[in-house]
Short mmCIF file of C-alpha atoms in Angstrom, two decimals:
data_model
loop_
_atom_site.label_atom_id
_atom_site.label_comp_id
_atom_site.label_asym_id
_atom_site.label_seq_id
_atom_site.Cartn_x
_atom_site.Cartn_y
_atom_site.Cartn_z
CA UNK F 1 4.45 -43.75 -110.77
CA UNK F 2 2.57 -46.20 -108.80
CA UNK F 3 2.23 -47.88 -105.36
CA UNK F 4 0.24 -50.29 -103.42
CA UNK F 5 -2.71 -48.93 -101.07
CA UNK F 6 -5.32 -50.23 -99.00
CA UNK F 7 -8.93 -50.37 -100.52
CA UNK F 8 -11.85 -49.36 -98.08
CA UNK F 9 -15.10 -49.53 -99.30
CA UNK F 10 -18.00 -47.42 -97.97
CA UNK F 11 -21.50 -48.47 -97.75
CA UNK F 12 -24.44 -46.00 -97.90
CA UNK F 13 -24.04 -43.67 -94.52
CA UNK F 14 -25.12 -40.43 -93.12
CA UNK F 15 -22.97 -37.52 -91.27
CA UNK F 16 -24.70 -35.43 -88.96
CA UNK F 17 -23.97 -31.74 -88.14
CA UNK F 18 -24.66 -30.75 -84.41
CA UNK F 19 -28.57 -29.17 -85.18
CA UNK F 20 -29.57 -32.44 -86.69
CA UNK F 21 -28.18 -34.57 -83.94
CA UNK F 22 -30.10 -32.80 -81.53
CA UNK F 23 -33.24 -32.89 -83.40
CA UNK F 24 -32.73 -36.19 -84.47
CA UNK F 25 -31.60 -37.86 -81.40
CA UNK F 26 -32.41 -34.99 -78.65
CA UNK F 27 -30.76 -31.76 -77.26
CA UNK F 28 -26.54 -32.76 -76.64
CA UNK F 29 -27.12 -36.38 -77.84
CA UNK F 30 -23.99 -38.00 -78.35
CA UNK F 31 -22.65 -40.50 -81.19
CA UNK F 32 -21.97 -44.03 -79.44
CA UNK F 33 -19.19 -45.69 -81.20
CA UNK F 34 -19.81 -48.98 -82.63
CA UNK F 35 -16.59 -49.35 -84.95
CA UNK F 36 -13.51 -47.44 -85.86
CA UNK F 37 -13.22 -46.66 -89.48
CA UNK F 38 -9.69 -46.36 -91.22
CA UNK F 39 -9.30 -42.82 -91.23
CA UNK F 40 -8.06 -41.23 -87.76
CA UNK F 41 -11.03 -40.58 -85.46
CA UNK F 42 -13.72 -41.45 -87.33
CA UNK F 43 -16.27 -44.10 -86.47
CA UNK F 44 -19.22 -46.09 -87.58
CA UNK F 45 -21.94 -45.23 -84.57
CA UNK F 46 -24.46 -47.30 -83.01
CA UNK F 47 -27.08 -44.85 -84.25
CA UNK F 48 -29.42 -45.18 -87.27
CA UNK F 49 -31.41 -42.61 -89.35
CA UNK F 50 -34.15 -43.39 -91.86
CA UNK F 51 -34.31 -41.89 -95.25
CA UNK F 52 -37.54 -41.29 -96.60
CA UNK F 53 -38.28 -40.11 -100.20
CA UNK F 54 -41.76 -40.38 -101.94
CA UNK F 55 -40.93 -44.01 -103.51
CA UNK F 56 -39.05 -45.84 -100.55
CA UNK F 57 -37.31 -45.63 -97.25
CA UNK F 58 -33.91 -46.96 -96.52
CA UNK F 59 -31.72 -47.15 -92.61
CA UNK F 60 -28.39 -45.15 -93.00
CA UNK F 61 -26.02 -45.71 -90.23
CA UNK F 62 -24.55 -42.34 -88.58
CA UNK F 63 -20.35 -42.25 -89.08
CA UNK F 64 -18.88 -39.89 -86.44
CA UNK F 65 -17.69 -37.47 -85.44
CA UNK F 66 -20.66 -34.74 -86.31
CA UNK F 67 -19.59 -32.87 -89.20
CA UNK F 68 -20.18 -29.03 -89.89
CA UNK F 69 -22.69 -29.61 -92.38
CA UNK F 70 -25.34 -32.94 -92.91
CA UNK F 71 -24.05 -35.34 -95.45
CA UNK F 72 -25.75 -38.54 -96.75
CA UNK F 73 -23.85 -40.62 -99.12
CA UNK F 74 -25.63 -43.29 -101.38
CA UNK F 75 -24.62 -45.77 -104.04
CA UNK F 76 -26.01 -45.39 -107.24
CA UNK F 77 -27.81 -48.65 -106.61
CA UNK F 78 -29.36 -47.04 -103.47
CA UNK F 79 -30.50 -43.64 -105.24
CA UNK F 80 -32.28 -45.75 -107.89
CA UNK F 81 -34.10 -47.74 -105.21
CA UNK F 82 -35.17 -44.84 -103.24
CA UNK F 83 -35.72 -42.31 -106.61
CA UNK F 84 -33.39 -39.79 -106.17
CA UNK F 85 -30.59 -38.62 -108.48
CA UNK F 86 -28.02 -37.50 -106.65
CA UNK F 87 -25.39 -36.01 -108.42
CA UNK F 88 -21.53 -37.71 -107.94
CA UNK F 89 -19.53 -35.20 -105.69
CA UNK F 90 -16.53 -35.53 -103.69
CA UNK F 91 -17.46 -35.14 -99.49
CA UNK F 92 -18.36 -31.82 -98.55
CA UNK F 93 -19.50 -30.59 -101.83
CA UNK F 94 -23.29 -31.00 -101.27
CA UNK F 95 -24.53 -27.43 -102.48
CA UNK F 96 -27.51 -28.37 -105.12
CA UNK F 97 -27.33 -31.93 -104.28
CA UNK F 98 -30.11 -33.65 -103.96
CA UNK F 99 -32.75 -33.48 -101.00
CA UNK F 100 -35.20 -36.08 -98.90
CA UNK F 101 -36.84 -36.47 -95.61
CA UNK F 102 -34.65 -38.14 -92.63
CA UNK F 103 -36.19 -39.41 -89.61
CA UNK F 104 -34.58 -40.12 -85.77
CA UNK F 105 -36.26 -41.61 -82.96
CA UNK F 106 -36.71 -37.75 -81.62
CA UNK F 107 -37.54 -35.97 -84.47
CA UNK F 108 -37.48 -35.57 -88.30
CA UNK F 109 -35.23 -32.99 -91.01
CA UNK F 110 -36.17 -32.10 -94.60
CA UNK F 111 -32.85 -31.94 -96.11
CA UNK F 112 -33.20 -29.57 -99.38
CA UNK F 113 -29.62 -30.61 -100.20
CA UNK F 114 -27.07 -32.90 -98.94
CA UNK F 115 -27.41 -36.42 -100.95
CA UNK F 116 -24.24 -37.46 -102.84
CA UNK F 117 -22.96 -40.07 -104.41
CA UNK F 118 -19.56 -39.66 -103.01
CA UNK F 119 -16.87 -39.68 -105.79
CA UNK F 120 -13.85 -42.16 -105.60
CA UNK F 121 -11.00 -40.65 -103.89
CA UNK F 122 -7.55 -41.54 -102.55
CA UNK F 123 -6.58 -40.38 -98.73
CA UNK F 124 -2.97 -39.87 -98.57
CA UNK F 125 -0.41 -38.46 -95.45
CA UNK F 126 1.64 -35.80 -96.56
CA UNK F 127 4.69 -37.77 -96.45
CA UNK F 128 2.94 -40.43 -98.68
CA UNK F 129 1.73 -37.80 -100.91
CA UNK F 130 5.23 -36.40 -101.27
CA UNK F 131 7.12 -39.69 -101.62
CA UNK F 132 5.01 -40.17 -104.73
CA UNK F 133 4.86 -36.53 -106.30
CA UNK F 134 1.23 -36.18 -105.48
CA UNK F 135 -0.70 -33.24 -103.87
CA UNK F 136 -4.29 -32.39 -102.61
CA UNK F 137 -6.85 -32.30 -105.85
CA UNK F 138 -4.51 -34.55 -107.91
CA UNK F 139 -6.29 -37.16 -110.30
CA UNK F 140 -5.00 -40.80 -110.43
CA UNK F 141 -6.19 -44.26 -111.58
CA UNK F 142 -7.24 -47.12 -109.53
CA UNK F 143 -5.61 -50.38 -110.49
CA UNK F 144 -7.72 -53.64 -109.23
CA UNK F 145 -6.71 -57.15 -109.95
CA UNK F 146 -8.64 -60.41 -110.07
CA UNK F 147 -11.52 -62.01 -112.24
CA UNK F 148 -13.28 -58.66 -112.66
CA UNK F 149 -9.95 -56.47 -113.04
CA UNK F 150 -10.62 -53.12 -113.95
CA UNK F 151 -8.85 -49.69 -113.46
CA UNK F 152 -11.04 -46.43 -111.78
CA UNK F 153 -10.23 -43.22 -113.64
CA UNK F 154 -10.73 -39.89 -112.13
CA UNK F 155 -9.83 -40.75 -108.81
CA UNK F 156 -8.91 -37.70 -106.35
CA UNK F 157 -6.33 -37.70 -104.13
CA UNK F 158 -7.25 -36.18 -100.56
CA UNK F 159 -4.02 -35.28 -98.64
CA UNK F 160 -3.91 -34.08 -95.23
CA UNK F 161 -2.29 -34.54 -91.55
CA UNK F 162 -5.87 -36.23 -90.62
CA UNK F 163 -5.76 -38.66 -93.83
CA UNK F 164 -4.21 -42.00 -93.27
CA UNK F 165 -3.22 -44.00 -96.89
CA UNK F 166 -6.52 -45.50 -97.70
CA UNK F 167 -8.62 -45.72 -101.21
CA UNK F 168 -12.12 -45.15 -101.08
CA UNK F 169 -14.67 -46.32 -103.19
CA UNK F 170 -18.49 -47.00 -103.14
CA UNK F 171 -20.15 -50.66 -103.01
CA UNK F 172 -20.72 -50.42 -106.39
CA UNK F 173 -17.32 -49.77 -107.49
CA UNK F 174 -16.60 -52.61 -105.10
CA UNK F 175 -19.02 -55.06 -106.16
CA UNK F 176 -18.06 -54.25 -110.00
CA UNK F 177 -14.38 -55.37 -109.37
CA UNK F 178 -15.50 -57.87 -106.68
CA UNK F 179 -13.07 -56.93 -104.07
CA UNK F 180 -13.50 -55.83 -100.43
CA UNK F 181 -12.27 -53.63 -97.81
CA UNK F 182 -8.64 -54.65 -96.53
CA UNK F 183 -7.35 -56.24 -100.02
CA UNK F 184 -4.28 -54.33 -101.45
CA UNK F 185 -4.57 -51.91 -104.94
CA UNK F 186 -2.67 -49.74 -106.85
CA UNK F 187 -2.19 -46.54 -107.29
CA UNK F 188 -1.31 -45.42 -110.89
CA UNK F 189 -0.25 -41.60 -111.84
CA UNK F 190 0.66 -41.15 -115.27
CA UNK Z 1 -7.15 -52.07 -131.97
CA UNK Z 2 -10.61 -50.26 -130.72
CA UNK Z 3 -14.24 -49.96 -132.12
CA UNK Z 4 -17.29 -48.71 -130.65
CA UNK Z 5 -19.96 -50.49 -129.82
CA UNK Z 6 -23.44 -50.17 -127.86
CA UNK Z 7 -23.90 -50.84 -124.21
CA UNK Z 8 -26.60 -53.42 -122.57
CA UNK Z 9 -26.68 -53.36 -118.98
CA UNK Z 10 -28.08 -56.58 -117.43
CA UNK Z 11 -30.80 -56.33 -114.27
CA UNK Z 12 -31.10 -59.70 -112.29
CA UNK Z 13 -33.20 -62.13 -114.39
CA UNK Z 14 -33.99 -65.82 -114.85
CA UNK Z 15 -33.85 -68.00 -117.99
CA UNK Z 16 -36.33 -71.49 -117.76
CA UNK Z 17 -36.01 -74.83 -119.19
CA UNK Z 18 -39.32 -76.32 -120.31
CA UNK Z 19 -39.36 -78.66 -117.56
CA UNK Z 20 -39.30 -75.75 -114.88
CA UNK Z 21 -41.55 -73.87 -116.50
CA UNK Z 22 -44.23 -76.74 -116.34
CA UNK Z 23 -43.66 -76.76 -112.81
CA UNK Z 24 -43.84 -73.14 -112.30
CA UNK Z 25 -46.85 -71.52 -114.77
CA UNK Z 26 -48.16 -75.01 -115.61
CA UNK Z 27 -47.81 -77.77 -118.34
CA UNK Z 28 -47.30 -76.25 -121.44
CA UNK Z 29 -47.48 -72.74 -120.72
CA UNK Z 30 -45.85 -70.06 -122.39
CA UNK Z 31 -43.72 -66.65 -122.12
CA UNK Z 32 -45.23 -63.75 -123.38
CA UNK Z 33 -43.33 -60.86 -124.65
CA UNK Z 34 -43.33 -57.53 -122.89
CA UNK Z 35 -40.21 -56.35 -124.54
CA UNK Z 36 -38.02 -57.13 -127.23
CA UNK Z 37 -33.92 -56.71 -126.17
CA UNK Z 38 -31.16 -56.14 -128.48
CA UNK Z 39 -29.88 -59.94 -129.28
CA UNK Z 40 -32.08 -61.50 -132.01
CA UNK Z 41 -34.95 -63.47 -130.60
CA UNK Z 42 -34.34 -62.42 -127.17
CA UNK Z 43 -36.71 -60.66 -125.02
CA UNK Z 44 -37.91 -59.52 -121.62
CA UNK Z 45 -41.74 -62.01 -120.62
CA UNK Z 46 -44.54 -60.66 -118.79
CA UNK Z 47 -43.61 -63.78 -116.17
CA UNK Z 48 -41.78 -63.42 -112.88
CA UNK Z 49 -40.70 -65.89 -110.22
CA UNK Z 50 -39.60 -65.06 -106.54
CA UNK Z 51 -35.96 -66.50 -105.60
CA UNK Z 52 -36.49 -67.44 -101.91
CA UNK Z 53 -33.37 -67.77 -99.77
CA UNK Z 54 -33.14 -68.27 -96.00
CA UNK Z 55 -32.24 -64.48 -95.62
CA UNK Z 56 -34.64 -63.01 -98.11
CA UNK Z 57 -36.61 -63.01 -101.50
CA UNK Z 58 -36.20 -61.71 -104.46
CA UNK Z 59 -38.68 -61.28 -107.81
CA UNK Z 60 -37.08 -61.80 -110.98
CA UNK Z 61 -38.15 -61.27 -114.35
CA UNK Z 62 -37.66 -64.21 -116.86
CA UNK Z 63 -36.30 -63.83 -120.19
CA UNK Z 64 -37.31 -65.68 -123.28
CA UNK Z 65 -37.30 -67.91 -125.01
CA UNK Z 66 -36.58 -71.03 -122.97
CA UNK Z 67 -33.24 -72.37 -122.48
CA UNK Z 68 -31.69 -75.88 -122.18
CA UNK Z 69 -31.57 -75.20 -118.63
CA UNK Z 70 -32.43 -72.60 -116.09
CA UNK Z 71 -29.97 -70.19 -114.87
CA UNK Z 72 -30.40 -67.06 -112.73
CA UNK Z 73 -28.24 -63.99 -113.05
CA UNK Z 74 -27.66 -61.79 -109.81
CA UNK Z 75 -25.36 -58.87 -109.32
CA UNK Z 76 -23.24 -59.60 -106.70
CA UNK Z 77 -25.36 -56.17 -104.95
CA UNK Z 78 -28.31 -58.57 -105.53
CA UNK Z 79 -26.48 -61.66 -104.24
CA UNK Z 80 -25.28 -60.20 -100.95
CA UNK Z 81 -28.69 -59.12 -100.05
CA UNK Z 82 -30.43 -62.70 -100.40
CA UNK Z 83 -27.27 -64.25 -98.81
CA UNK Z 84 -25.82 -66.23 -101.76
CA UNK Z 85 -22.49 -66.27 -103.10
CA UNK Z 86 -22.59 -67.25 -106.80
CA UNK Z 87 -19.39 -67.64 -108.76
CA UNK Z 88 -19.03 -65.02 -111.98
CA UNK Z 89 -19.42 -67.21 -114.72
CA UNK Z 90 -20.15 -66.83 -118.34
CA UNK Z 91 -23.83 -67.85 -119.17
CA UNK Z 92 -24.55 -71.49 -119.58
CA UNK Z 93 -21.39 -71.90 -117.34
CA UNK Z 94 -23.58 -73.37 -114.23
CA UNK Z 95 -21.86 -76.16 -112.93
CA UNK Z 96 -21.07 -75.84 -109.15
CA UNK Z 97 -23.00 -72.75 -108.95
CA UNK Z 98 -25.41 -71.26 -106.41
CA UNK Z 99 -28.62 -73.12 -105.73
CA UNK Z 100 -31.95 -71.45 -104.23
CA UNK Z 101 -35.57 -72.10 -104.22
CA UNK Z 102 -37.67 -70.51 -107.26
CA UNK Z 103 -41.26 -70.49 -106.85
CA UNK Z 104 -44.13 -69.34 -109.64
CA UNK Z 105 -47.71 -69.26 -109.65
CA UNK Z 106 -48.39 -73.12 -110.45
CA UNK Z 107 -45.44 -74.35 -108.19
CA UNK Z 108 -41.86 -74.48 -106.90
CA UNK Z 109 -38.26 -75.82 -108.00
CA UNK Z 110 -35.46 -76.54 -105.81
CA UNK Z 111 -32.22 -75.70 -107.98
CA UNK Z 112 -29.03 -77.12 -106.79
CA UNK Z 113 -27.31 -74.89 -109.31
CA UNK Z 114 -27.84 -72.52 -111.87
CA UNK Z 115 -27.42 -69.22 -110.36
CA UNK Z 116 -24.48 -67.18 -111.04
CA UNK Z 117 -22.92 -63.49 -111.59
CA UNK Z 118 -22.70 -62.80 -114.94
CA UNK Z 119 -19.20 -62.22 -116.66
CA UNK Z 120 -19.25 -59.52 -118.73
CA UNK Z 121 -19.08 -59.52 -122.22
CA UNK Z 122 -19.08 -58.66 -126.02
CA UNK Z 123 -21.61 -60.11 -128.47
CA UNK Z 124 -20.16 -59.63 -131.97
CA UNK Z 125 -21.46 -60.66 -135.37
CA UNK Z 126 -19.24 -63.01 -136.92
CA UNK Z 127 -18.73 -60.27 -139.77
CA UNK Z 128 -17.65 -57.45 -136.94
CA UNK Z 129 -15.14 -60.10 -135.40
CA UNK Z 130 -13.34 -60.63 -138.40
CA UNK Z 131 -12.99 -57.33 -139.38
CA UNK Z 132 -11.57 -56.45 -136.07
CA UNK Z 133 -9.50 -59.84 -135.83
CA UNK Z 134 -11.66 -61.07 -132.91
CA UNK Z 135 -12.83 -64.53 -132.47
CA UNK Z 136 -15.27 -66.51 -129.77
CA UNK Z 137 -13.47 -66.88 -126.61
CA UNK Z 138 -10.80 -63.42 -126.59
CA UNK Z 139 -10.88 -61.38 -123.96
CA UNK Z 140 -10.85 -57.65 -124.61
CA UNK Z 141 -11.23 -54.46 -122.46
CA UNK Z 142 -14.18 -52.37 -122.53
CA UNK Z 143 -13.48 -48.60 -122.02
CA UNK Z 144 -16.31 -46.38 -120.32
CA UNK Z 145 -15.83 -42.64 -120.77
CA UNK Z 146 -17.75 -39.95 -118.47
CA UNK Z 147 -17.48 -38.50 -114.71
CA UNK Z 148 -16.80 -42.17 -113.39
CA UNK Z 149 -15.00 -43.28 -116.34
CA UNK Z 150 -12.98 -46.43 -115.88
CA UNK Z 151 -11.73 -49.71 -117.93
CA UNK Z 152 -13.20 -53.09 -117.14
CA UNK Z 153 -10.65 -55.92 -118.36
CA UNK Z 154 -11.28 -59.77 -118.83
CA UNK Z 155 -14.16 -58.91 -121.20
CA UNK Z 156 -15.13 -62.17 -123.21
CA UNK Z 157 -15.96 -62.14 -127.07
CA UNK Z 158 -18.86 -64.15 -127.74
CA UNK Z 159 -19.07 -64.30 -131.58
CA UNK Z 160 -22.09 -65.95 -133.97
CA UNK Z 161 -24.75 -65.83 -136.25
CA UNK Z 162 -26.74 -65.01 -133.27
CA UNK Z 163 -25.21 -62.16 -131.76
CA UNK Z 164 -25.54 -58.75 -132.36
CA UNK Z 165 -22.73 -56.61 -131.70
CA UNK Z 166 -23.60 -55.36 -127.98
CA UNK Z 167 -21.47 -55.08 -124.81
CA UNK Z 168 -23.45 -56.87 -122.00
CA UNK Z 169 -22.69 -55.72 -118.15
CA UNK Z 170 -24.50 -55.72 -115.15
CA UNK Z 171 -25.84 -53.39 -113.12
CA UNK Z 172 -23.27 -53.21 -110.56
CA UNK Z 173 -20.99 -52.41 -113.17
CA UNK Z 174 -23.08 -49.77 -114.78
CA UNK Z 175 -23.76 -48.30 -111.71
CA UNK Z 176 -19.59 -47.97 -111.03
CA UNK Z 177 -19.31 -46.07 -114.38
CA UNK Z 178 -22.63 -44.20 -114.13
CA UNK Z 179 -23.72 -45.74 -117.32
CA UNK Z 180 -26.69 -47.14 -118.94
CA UNK Z 181 -27.94 -49.18 -121.85
CA UNK Z 182 -27.81 -47.54 -125.38
CA UNK Z 183 -24.87 -45.69 -125.09
CA UNK Z 184 -21.71 -45.99 -127.03
CA UNK Z 185 -18.73 -47.46 -125.65
CA UNK Z 186 -15.22 -48.86 -126.78
CA UNK Z 187 -13.90 -52.14 -127.31
CA UNK Z 188 -10.05 -52.09 -126.71
CA UNK Z 189 -7.59 -55.01 -127.82
CA UNK Z 190 -4.02 -55.18 -127.55
#
């Protein structure tokens, strides 16, 4: 079974919880939409924070809306540059992940955990998932064409009514196959 | 047909020709071995140059020995950071590739071409190639295991007496599969 899906490439970014938003940007501060993203209701905000480690520092754009827990997603290239070794995790699974200090215009927060390398995944709307016999938690391949053609195994299906059909990979994976957001790739389930 | 091969990950680097070595480091200057590499006679040198574009600049280690033509190999991540769009090419195929200014302690050179993104390839000693029915120019897959398991298509075989068995990928490809130099991966020819 296989079907085409649009590719979305995620650069490094942060999700903030309400508590940390208050500390970093001021009590009851809000994120301001810079650009809407592929997933319903999600957006890149005007706001940025700085992630600081002993080795280096790095600007991170905040994606909205606010999350239940603060989470930072880096590529492995980013992580090496800043001297961190975050685990590869699916979004939301941050227990025991890497920590670091984040700084905003109004304050700073020392994160004990929350920094991950995002595991690649495919967002599917329930009707799409049903059509292809897939369900939340399934593992599929992503087939990428072109001069740097490759197949990404271990790609997790995330199905739900808040999900638009889109395959998400990070910048390392995108650069390895020399593709960018908006192209069509192929989901394969053996 | 498939067989294991050791992985070598290439970070960005430069190869210099004699003429450019003279300009950048002084007449009849020589490279000094910092670390021997997997391929016979090749080494990372103590010497570094700086690649400068309108957007940014970047340090590059020089790999020895000297080459017939100056060639700079970047990852796509590096290229984006510095504002270049080099083509994906096999080493030595630099006609019409990207240009830029390189600066050394004694001078600078404006390269019209020579900057590429290295196409992934497998170095094979002739006996190994013969054993597996492969020859120079063949295309194979590289199969990488692990949590970020993937298959890299379009991998070129480079066979010759100066080649030690080794699969070469760049840092983007290595980070996409979360592997580093020294691990065993699998060559597959369908």
